CSV table of C-alpha atoms and ligand atoms in Angstrom, one decimal:
chain,number,residue,atom,x,y,z
A,28,MET,CA,62.2,84.0,-169.7
A,29,PRO,CA,59.6,83.4,-167.0
A,30,ALA,CA,58.6,86.2,-164.7
A,31,TYR,CA,57.4,85.4,-161.2
A,32,SER,CA,54.9,87.9,-159.9
A,33,ALA,CA,52.8,88.3,-156.8
A,34,SER,CA,50.4,91.1,-155.5
A,35,ALA,CA,49.2,91.9,-152.1
A,36,PRO,CA,46.3,94.2,-151.1
A,37,GLY,CA,46.3,97.3,-148.9
A,38,LYS,CA,44.5,97.2,-145.6
A,39,ILE,CA,42.5,99.4,-143.2
A,40,ILE,CA,41.8,99.0,-139.5
A,41,LEU,CA,38.1,99.2,-138.7
A,42,PHE,CA,38.4,99.0,-134.9
A,43,GLY,CA,41.0,98.8,-132.1
A,44,GLU,CA,44.2,100.5,-133.4
A,45,HIS,CA,46.7,101.4,-130.6
A,46,ALA,CA,44.8,99.3,-128.0
A,47,VAL,CA,45.9,96.3,-130.1
A,48,VAL,CA,49.5,97.0,-129.2
A,49,TYR,CA,48.5,96.4,-125.6
A,50,GLY,CA,46.8,93.1,-126.2
A,51,ARG,CA,43.3,94.2,-126.9
A,52,PRO,CA,41.5,92.9,-130.0
A,53,ALA,CA,41.3,94.8,-133.3
A,54,ILE,CA,39.5,94.4,-136.6
A,55,ALA,CA,41.2,95.0,-139.9
A,56,VAL,CA,40.1,94.3,-143.5
A,57,PRO,CA,42.0,94.0,-146.8
A,58,VAL,CA,41.4,96.8,-149.3
A,59,LEU,CA,41.5,95.2,-152.7
A,60,ASP,CA,41.2,98.5,-154.6
A,61,VAL,CA,44.9,99.2,-154.0
A,62,SER,CA,47.9,96.8,-154.1
A,63,ALA,CA,51.6,96.2,-154.2
A,64,LYS,CA,53.1,94.1,-156.9
A,65,ALA,CA,56.5,92.4,-157.2
A,66,ILE,CA,58.0,90.9,-160.4
A,67,VAL,CA,61.1,88.8,-160.3
A,68,THR,CA,63.0,87.7,-163.4
A,69,ALA,CA,66.4,86.0,-163.8
A,70,ASP,CA,69.2,88.1,-165.1
A,71,PRO,CA,71.2,85.5,-167.3
A,72,ARG,CA,74.0,88.0,-168.0
A,73,GLY,CA,74.3,89.2,-164.4
A,74,THR,CA,77.1,88.3,-162.0
A,75,PRO,CA,75.9,85.5,-159.7
A,76,GLY,CA,74.5,87.0,-156.5
A,77,ARG,CA,73.7,90.4,-158.0
A,78,VAL,CA,70.1,91.4,-157.3
A,79,ASN,CA,68.9,94.4,-159.1
A,80,ILE,CA,66.1,96.3,-157.3
A,81,GLN,CA,63.8,98.7,-159.0
A,82,ALA,CA,61.1,100.6,-157.0
A,83,PRO,CA,60.0,103.4,-159.3
A,84,ASP,CA,57.4,104.7,-156.9
A,85,ILE,CA,60.1,105.7,-154.4
A,86,LYS,CA,62.6,106.5,-157.2
A,87,LEU,CA,64.9,103.6,-156.1
A,88,GLU,CA,67.1,101.8,-158.5
A,89,THR,CA,69.9,99.9,-156.9
A,90,THR,CA,71.4,96.5,-156.1
A,91,LEU,CA,71.0,94.4,-152.9
A,92,ASP,CA,74.7,95.0,-152.1
A,93,ASN,CA,74.2,98.7,-152.1
A,94,LEU,CA,71.4,98.7,-149.5
A,95,PRO,CA,72.0,98.6,-145.8
A,96,ALA,CA,70.9,95.2,-144.3
A,97,ASP,CA,68.2,97.0,-142.3
A,98,HIS,CA,66.6,98.6,-145.3
A,99,PRO,CA,63.1,97.0,-145.5
A,100,LEU,CA,63.6,95.9,-149.1
A,101,ALA,CA,67.0,94.4,-148.4
A,102,ALA,CA,65.7,92.7,-145.2
A,103,VAL,CA,62.8,91.1,-146.9
A,104,ILE,CA,65.1,89.6,-149.6
A,105,ILE,CA,67.8,88.5,-147.2
A,106,ASN,CA,65.2,87.0,-144.8
A,107,ALA,CA,63.5,85.1,-147.6
A,108,ALA,CA,66.7,83.6,-148.9
A,109,SER,CA,67.8,82.6,-145.4
A,110,ALA,CA,64.4,81.1,-144.5
A,111,LEU,CA,64.7,79.0,-147.7
A,112,ARG,CA,68.3,78.1,-146.9
A,113,ILE,CA,69.5,79.6,-150.2
A,114,ASP,CA,73.2,80.6,-149.8
A,115,HIS,CA,73.7,81.8,-153.4
A,116,ILE,CA,71.0,83.9,-154.9
A,117,PRO,CA,70.9,83.6,-158.7
A,118,ALA,CA,71.4,87.0,-160.5
A,119,CYS,CA,67.9,88.5,-160.8
A,120,ASN,CA,65.8,91.7,-161.2
A,121,ILE,CA,63.2,92.5,-158.6
A,122,ARG,CA,60.7,95.2,-159.6
A,123,VAL,CA,58.2,96.5,-157.1
A,124,THR,CA,55.3,98.9,-157.7
A,125,SER,CA,52.5,99.9,-155.5
A,126,SER,CA,49.3,101.9,-155.6
A,127,ILE,CA,49.0,101.9,-151.8
A,128,PRO,CA,49.5,105.4,-150.3
A,129,VAL,CA,52.7,105.4,-148.2
A,130,ALA,CA,52.7,106.2,-144.4
A,131,ALA,CA,48.9,106.6,-144.5
A,132,GLY,CA,47.8,103.6,-142.4
A,133,MET,CA,47.1,101.4,-145.4
A,134,GLY,CA,49.8,98.8,-144.9
A,135,SER,CA,52.0,99.7,-147.9
A,136,GLY,CA,55.2,98.4,-146.2
A,137,ALA,CA,53.6,95.1,-145.3
A,138,ALA,CA,52.1,94.7,-148.8
A,139,VAL,CA,55.4,95.3,-150.5
A,140,SER,CA,57.0,92.7,-148.2
A,141,VAL,CA,54.3,90.1,-148.8
A,142,ALA,CA,54.4,90.6,-152.6
A,143,ILE,CA,58.2,90.3,-152.7
A,144,LEU,CA,58.2,87.2,-150.4
A,145,ARG,CA,55.8,85.3,-152.7
A,146,ALA,CA,57.4,86.4,-156.0
A,147,PHE,CA,61.0,85.9,-154.9
A,148,SER,CA,60.3,82.5,-153.2
A,149,ALA,CA,58.6,81.3,-156.4
A,150,PHE,CA,61.6,82.5,-158.5
A,151,LEU,CA,63.8,80.5,-156.1
A,152,GLY,CA,61.7,77.4,-156.8
A,153,HIS,CA,60.0,77.3,-153.4
A,154,THR,CA,56.6,78.0,-151.9
A,155,LEU,CA,56.4,79.8,-148.5
A,156,SER,CA,53.4,78.9,-146.5
A,157,ASP,CA,51.1,81.8,-145.5
A,158,ASN,CA,52.4,81.4,-142.0
A,159,GLN,CA,56.0,81.8,-143.1
A,160,VAL,CA,55.1,84.8,-145.3
A,161,CYS,CA,53.2,86.4,-142.3
A,162,ASP,CA,56.2,85.8,-139.9
A,163,LEU,CA,58.8,87.0,-142.4
A,164,ALA,CA,56.8,90.1,-143.2
A,165,TYR,CA,56.4,90.8,-139.4
A,166,GLU,CA,60.2,90.9,-139.1
A,167,VAL,CA,60.3,93.6,-141.7
A,168,GLU,CA,57.4,95.4,-140.0
A,169,LYS,CA,59.7,95.8,-137.0
A,170,ILE,CA,62.0,98.0,-139.1
A,171,HIS,CA,59.1,100.1,-140.3
A,172,HIS,CA,57.2,100.4,-137.0
A,173,GLY,CA,59.5,99.5,-134.0
A,174,THR,CA,57.0,97.5,-132.0
A,175,PRO,CA,54.2,96.5,-134.4
A,176,SER,CA,51.3,94.4,-133.1
A,177,GLY,CA,51.5,92.3,-136.3
A,178,ILE,CA,48.0,93.3,-137.5
A,179,ASP,CA,49.2,94.7,-140.9
A,180,ASN,CA,51.2,91.6,-142.0
A,181,THR,CA,48.4,89.3,-140.9
A,182,VAL,CA,45.5,90.9,-142.7
A,183,ILE,CA,47.6,91.5,-145.8
A,184,THR,CA,49.1,88.0,-145.9
A,185,TYR,CA,45.7,86.3,-145.6
A,186,ALA,CA,43.8,89.0,-147.6
A,187,LYS,CA,40.7,88.3,-145.4
A,188,PRO,CA,39.0,90.3,-142.7
A,189,VAL,CA,40.6,89.5,-139.3
A,190,TYR,CA,39.8,89.7,-135.6
A,191,PHE,CA,43.3,90.2,-134.4
A,192,VAL,CA,44.8,89.7,-131.0
A,193,LYS,CA,48.6,90.1,-130.8
A,194,ALA,CA,50.6,86.9,-130.7
A,195,GLU,CA,47.4,84.7,-131.1
A,196,PRO,CA,46.7,82.5,-134.1
A,197,ILE,CA,44.9,84.0,-137.0
A,198,ASP,CA,41.1,84.5,-136.5
A,199,ILE,CA,39.3,85.1,-139.8
A,200,LEU,CA,36.1,87.1,-139.5
A,201,GLN,CA,33.0,85.9,-141.4
A,202,VAL,CA,31.2,89.0,-142.8
A,203,ASN,CA,27.5,88.0,-142.8
A,204,ARG,CA,26.4,91.1,-144.8
A,205,PRO,CA,28.8,93.1,-146.9
A,206,PHE,CA,29.0,96.8,-146.0
A,207,THR,CA,30.5,99.9,-147.6
A,208,ILE,CA,33.1,102.2,-146.2
A,209,VAL,CA,34.6,105.4,-147.6
A,210,ILE,CA,38.3,105.9,-146.9
A,211,GLY,CA,39.5,109.5,-146.8
A,212,ASP,CA,43.1,110.5,-146.8
A,213,THR,CA,44.2,113.7,-145.0
A,214,GLY,CA,47.4,113.7,-147.2
A,215,ILE,CA,49.4,114.1,-144.0
A,216,GLN,CA,52.1,111.5,-143.8
A,217,SER,CA,52.4,110.4,-140.2
A,218,PRO,CA,54.9,107.7,-139.2
A,219,THR,CA,53.2,105.1,-137.1
A,220,ALA,CA,56.3,104.5,-135.0
A,221,ILE,CA,56.3,108.1,-133.6
A,222,VAL,CA,52.6,108.0,-132.7
A,223,VAL,CA,52.9,104.5,-131.1
A,224,SER,CA,55.9,105.8,-129.1
A,225,ASP,CA,54.0,108.9,-127.9
A,226,VAL,CA,51.1,106.6,-126.8
A,227,ARG,CA,53.6,104.6,-124.8
A,228,LYS,CA,54.9,107.7,-123.1
A,229,GLY,CA,51.3,108.6,-122.2
A,230,TRP,CA,50.6,105.1,-120.9
A,231,GLU,CA,53.7,105.2,-118.7
A,232,LYS,CA,52.6,108.5,-117.1
A,233,ALA,CA,48.9,107.6,-116.7
A,234,MET,CA,48.6,103.8,-116.8
A,235,ASP,CA,45.2,103.5,-115.2
A,236,LYS,CA,43.6,106.0,-117.5
A,237,TYR,CA,45.2,104.4,-120.7
A,238,GLU,CA,44.3,100.9,-119.6
A,239,GLU,CA,40.7,102.0,-119.3
A,240,LEU,CA,40.7,103.5,-122.7
A,241,PHE,CA,42.3,100.4,-124.2
A,242,ASP,CA,39.7,98.2,-122.4
A,243,ALA,CA,36.9,100.3,-123.8
A,244,ALA,CA,38.4,100.0,-127.3
A,245,GLY,CA,38.6,96.2,-126.9
A,246,ARG,CA,35.0,96.1,-125.9
A,247,ILE,CA,34.1,98.0,-129.0
A,248,ALA,CA,36.1,95.6,-131.2
A,249,SER,CA,34.4,92.7,-129.6
A,250,SER,CA,30.9,94.2,-130.2
A,251,ALA,CA,31.8,95.1,-133.7
A,252,ARG,CA,32.8,91.5,-134.3
A,253,GLN,CA,29.4,90.3,-133.3
A,254,ALA,CA,27.7,92.9,-135.4
A,255,ILE,CA,29.8,91.9,-138.5
A,256,GLU,CA,29.2,88.2,-137.9
A,257,ASN,CA,25.4,88.6,-137.3
A,258,GLY,CA,24.9,91.0,-140.2
A,259,SER,CA,23.7,93.8,-137.9
A,260,THR,CA,26.0,96.3,-139.6
A,261,GLU,CA,23.8,99.2,-138.6
A,262,SER,CA,25.4,99.1,-135.1
A,263,LEU,CA,28.9,99.6,-136.6
A,264,GLY,CA,28.4,103.4,-137.2
A,265,PRO,CA,27.9,104.2,-133.5
A,266,LEU,CA,30.8,101.9,-132.6
A,267,MET,CA,33.0,103.8,-135.0
A,268,ASP,CA,32.0,107.1,-133.4
A,269,ALA,CA,32.8,105.8,-129.9
A,270,ASN,CA,36.1,104.4,-131.1
A,271,HIS,CA,37.1,107.7,-132.6
A,272,ASP,CA,36.3,109.4,-129.3
A,273,LEU,CA,38.6,107.0,-127.5
A,274,LEU,CA,41.4,107.6,-130.0
A,275,ARG,CA,41.0,111.4,-129.5
A,276,GLN,CA,41.4,110.8,-125.8
A,277,LEU,CA,44.6,108.9,-126.5
A,278,GLY,CA,45.9,112.0,-128.3
A,279,VAL,CA,46.3,110.3,-131.7
A,280,SER,CA,43.8,112.4,-133.7
A,281,CYS,CA,44.5,115.8,-135.2
A,282,PRO,CA,42.3,118.7,-136.4
A,283,GLU,CA,42.3,117.5,-140.0
A,284,LEU,CA,41.2,114.0,-139.1
A,285,ASP,CA,38.5,115.3,-136.7
A,286,ALA,CA,37.2,117.6,-139.5
A,287,LEU,CA,36.9,114.8,-142.0
A,288,VAL,CA,35.2,112.6,-139.5
A,289,GLU,CA,32.7,115.4,-138.7
A,290,ILE,CA,32.1,116.2,-142.4
A,291,ALA,CA,31.5,112.5,-143.3
A,292,CYS,CA,28.8,112.3,-140.6
A,293,SER,CA,27.2,115.6,-141.7
A,294,ALA,CA,27.2,114.2,-145.3
A,295,GLY,CA,25.2,111.2,-144.2
A,296,ALA,CA,27.7,108.6,-143.0
A,297,GLU,CA,26.4,106.3,-140.2
A,298,GLY,CA,29.7,106.7,-138.2
A,299,ALA,CA,33.3,107.6,-138.8
A,300,LYS,CA,36.7,107.4,-137.2
A,301,LEU,CA,40.4,107.8,-137.8
A,302,SER,CA,42.1,104.6,-138.9
A,303,GLY,CA,45.6,103.4,-138.2
A,304,GLY,CA,48.3,105.2,-136.4
A,305,GLY,CA,46.6,108.6,-136.5
A,306,ARG,CA,47.8,112.3,-136.5
A,307,GLY,CA,47.4,112.1,-140.3
A,308,GLY,CA,46.8,109.3,-142.7
A,309,ASN,CA,43.3,108.0,-143.2
A,310,MET,CA,39.9,108.1,-141.7
A,311,ILE,CA,37.0,105.8,-142.6
A,312,ALA,CA,33.2,106.3,-142.7
A,313,LEU,CA,30.5,103.7,-142.7
A,314,VAL,CA,28.0,104.5,-145.5
A,315,THR,CA,25.1,102.9,-147.4
A,316,PRO,CA,26.0,102.3,-151.0
A,317,GLU,CA,23.7,105.2,-152.0
A,318,GLN,CA,25.5,107.6,-149.7
A,319,ALA,CA,29.0,106.6,-150.7
A,320,GLY,CA,29.4,109.1,-153.5
A,321,ASN,CA,28.1,112.1,-151.5
A,322,VAL,CA,30.3,111.3,-148.6
A,323,ALA,CA,33.3,110.9,-150.8
A,324,ILE,CA,32.6,114.3,-152.6
A,325,ALA,CA,32.1,116.0,-149.2
A,326,LEU,CA,35.4,114.6,-148.0
A,327,GLU,CA,37.3,115.8,-151.1
A,328,LYS,CA,35.8,119.2,-150.9
A,329,ALA,CA,36.9,119.4,-147.3
A,330,GLY,CA,40.5,118.7,-148.3
A,331,ALA,CA,40.9,114.9,-148.5
A,332,VAL,CA,43.6,114.3,-151.1
A,333,ARG,CA,42.1,110.9,-152.0
A,334,THR,CA,39.0,108.9,-151.3
A,335,ILE,CA,38.4,105.2,-151.8
A,336,VAL,CA,34.9,103.6,-151.7
A,337,THR,CA,35.3,99.9,-150.8
A,338,GLU,CA,33.0,97.0,-150.0
A,339,VAL,CA,33.9,95.0,-147.0
A,340,GLY,CA,33.1,91.3,-147.1
A,341,VAL,CA,32.6,90.8,-150.8
A,342,PRO,CA,34.0,87.4,-151.7
B,29,PMV,O1,50.0,100.8,-139.9
B,29,PMV,P1,49.0,101.7,-139.4
B,29,PMV,O2,49.3,103.1,-139.4
B,29,PMV,O3,47.6,101.3,-139.9
B,29,PMV,O4,48.8,101.5,-137.8
B,29,PMV,C1,49.1,100.5,-137.1
B,29,PMV,C2,48.1,100.3,-136.0
B,29,PMV,C3,48.7,100.5,-134.6
B,29,PMV,O5,47.8,99.8,-133.8
B,29,PMV,C4,48.7,102.0,-134.3
B,29,PMV,C5,50.1,100.0,-134.4
B,29,PMV,C6,50.2,98.4,-134.5
B,29,PMV,O6,51.3,97.9,-134.7
B,29,PMV,O7,49.1,97.8,-134.4
């Protein structure tokens, strides 16, 4: 019996998180070292319409009928069927696995959605365009994040570095010279929706100050774009440091993230910052390939629960 499978990578934001929610540009890249995978098979003995769902990583074994419609896994299946105008889903099994850390700013929710959308639509005998996958995954991101900018579903759908501006067409970034980053996970799970909502409260109280911080982050993302496209990657380190400072001023860092950022720089990184929603999750450090191992070891000694060394811009 054929199995329809699809994978989607993780992602990391290099520049511009939070400011991107307020219309400023941000840069995100896929992280191919981790991924989510969905496998869909027909269940010939199953009652028509019965969709068995297995997600062992979150210890979930259930059927579509038993999930609330606003559960991200149910929403993605229902939305895919409705986009393809399928009224009667054939009995099937959907198995989802993922090596992407959850609630750590690496796009695990969006990657699961994208993998399911591609595998499930293939099982139904259709192909969804990248645009459709991106839009459908965005709908599910709203369940995860409340008011997402759309950066996660975009970078994960296209699996390419992106210069992202909310509600604008995809802008793929050409990386002139590949560069290495180390990703360090604080191990603290921090739901993005809460941090995004706290930033909104701060913005409502001190709009001028927050708008200035967002403008500064936008300028950093735009300079970083030039550096990435020109191959002058040495200027990315100081831009990361400056972006981290702005994120601290927004109140989205935490002592653990600040400590890992400082340790990475002491161990020889050229710059470092928190990445994603903040208050936990991951930080990133720009390194030369030779320094990568030292920086990763220093981060782990300082309490990082996981480090990933990844090359950005390798075809
Ligand atoms: O999913 P995360 O934690 O990488 O963060 C999302 C980035 C934010 O800018 C904070 C929110 C958003 O929707 O863009």
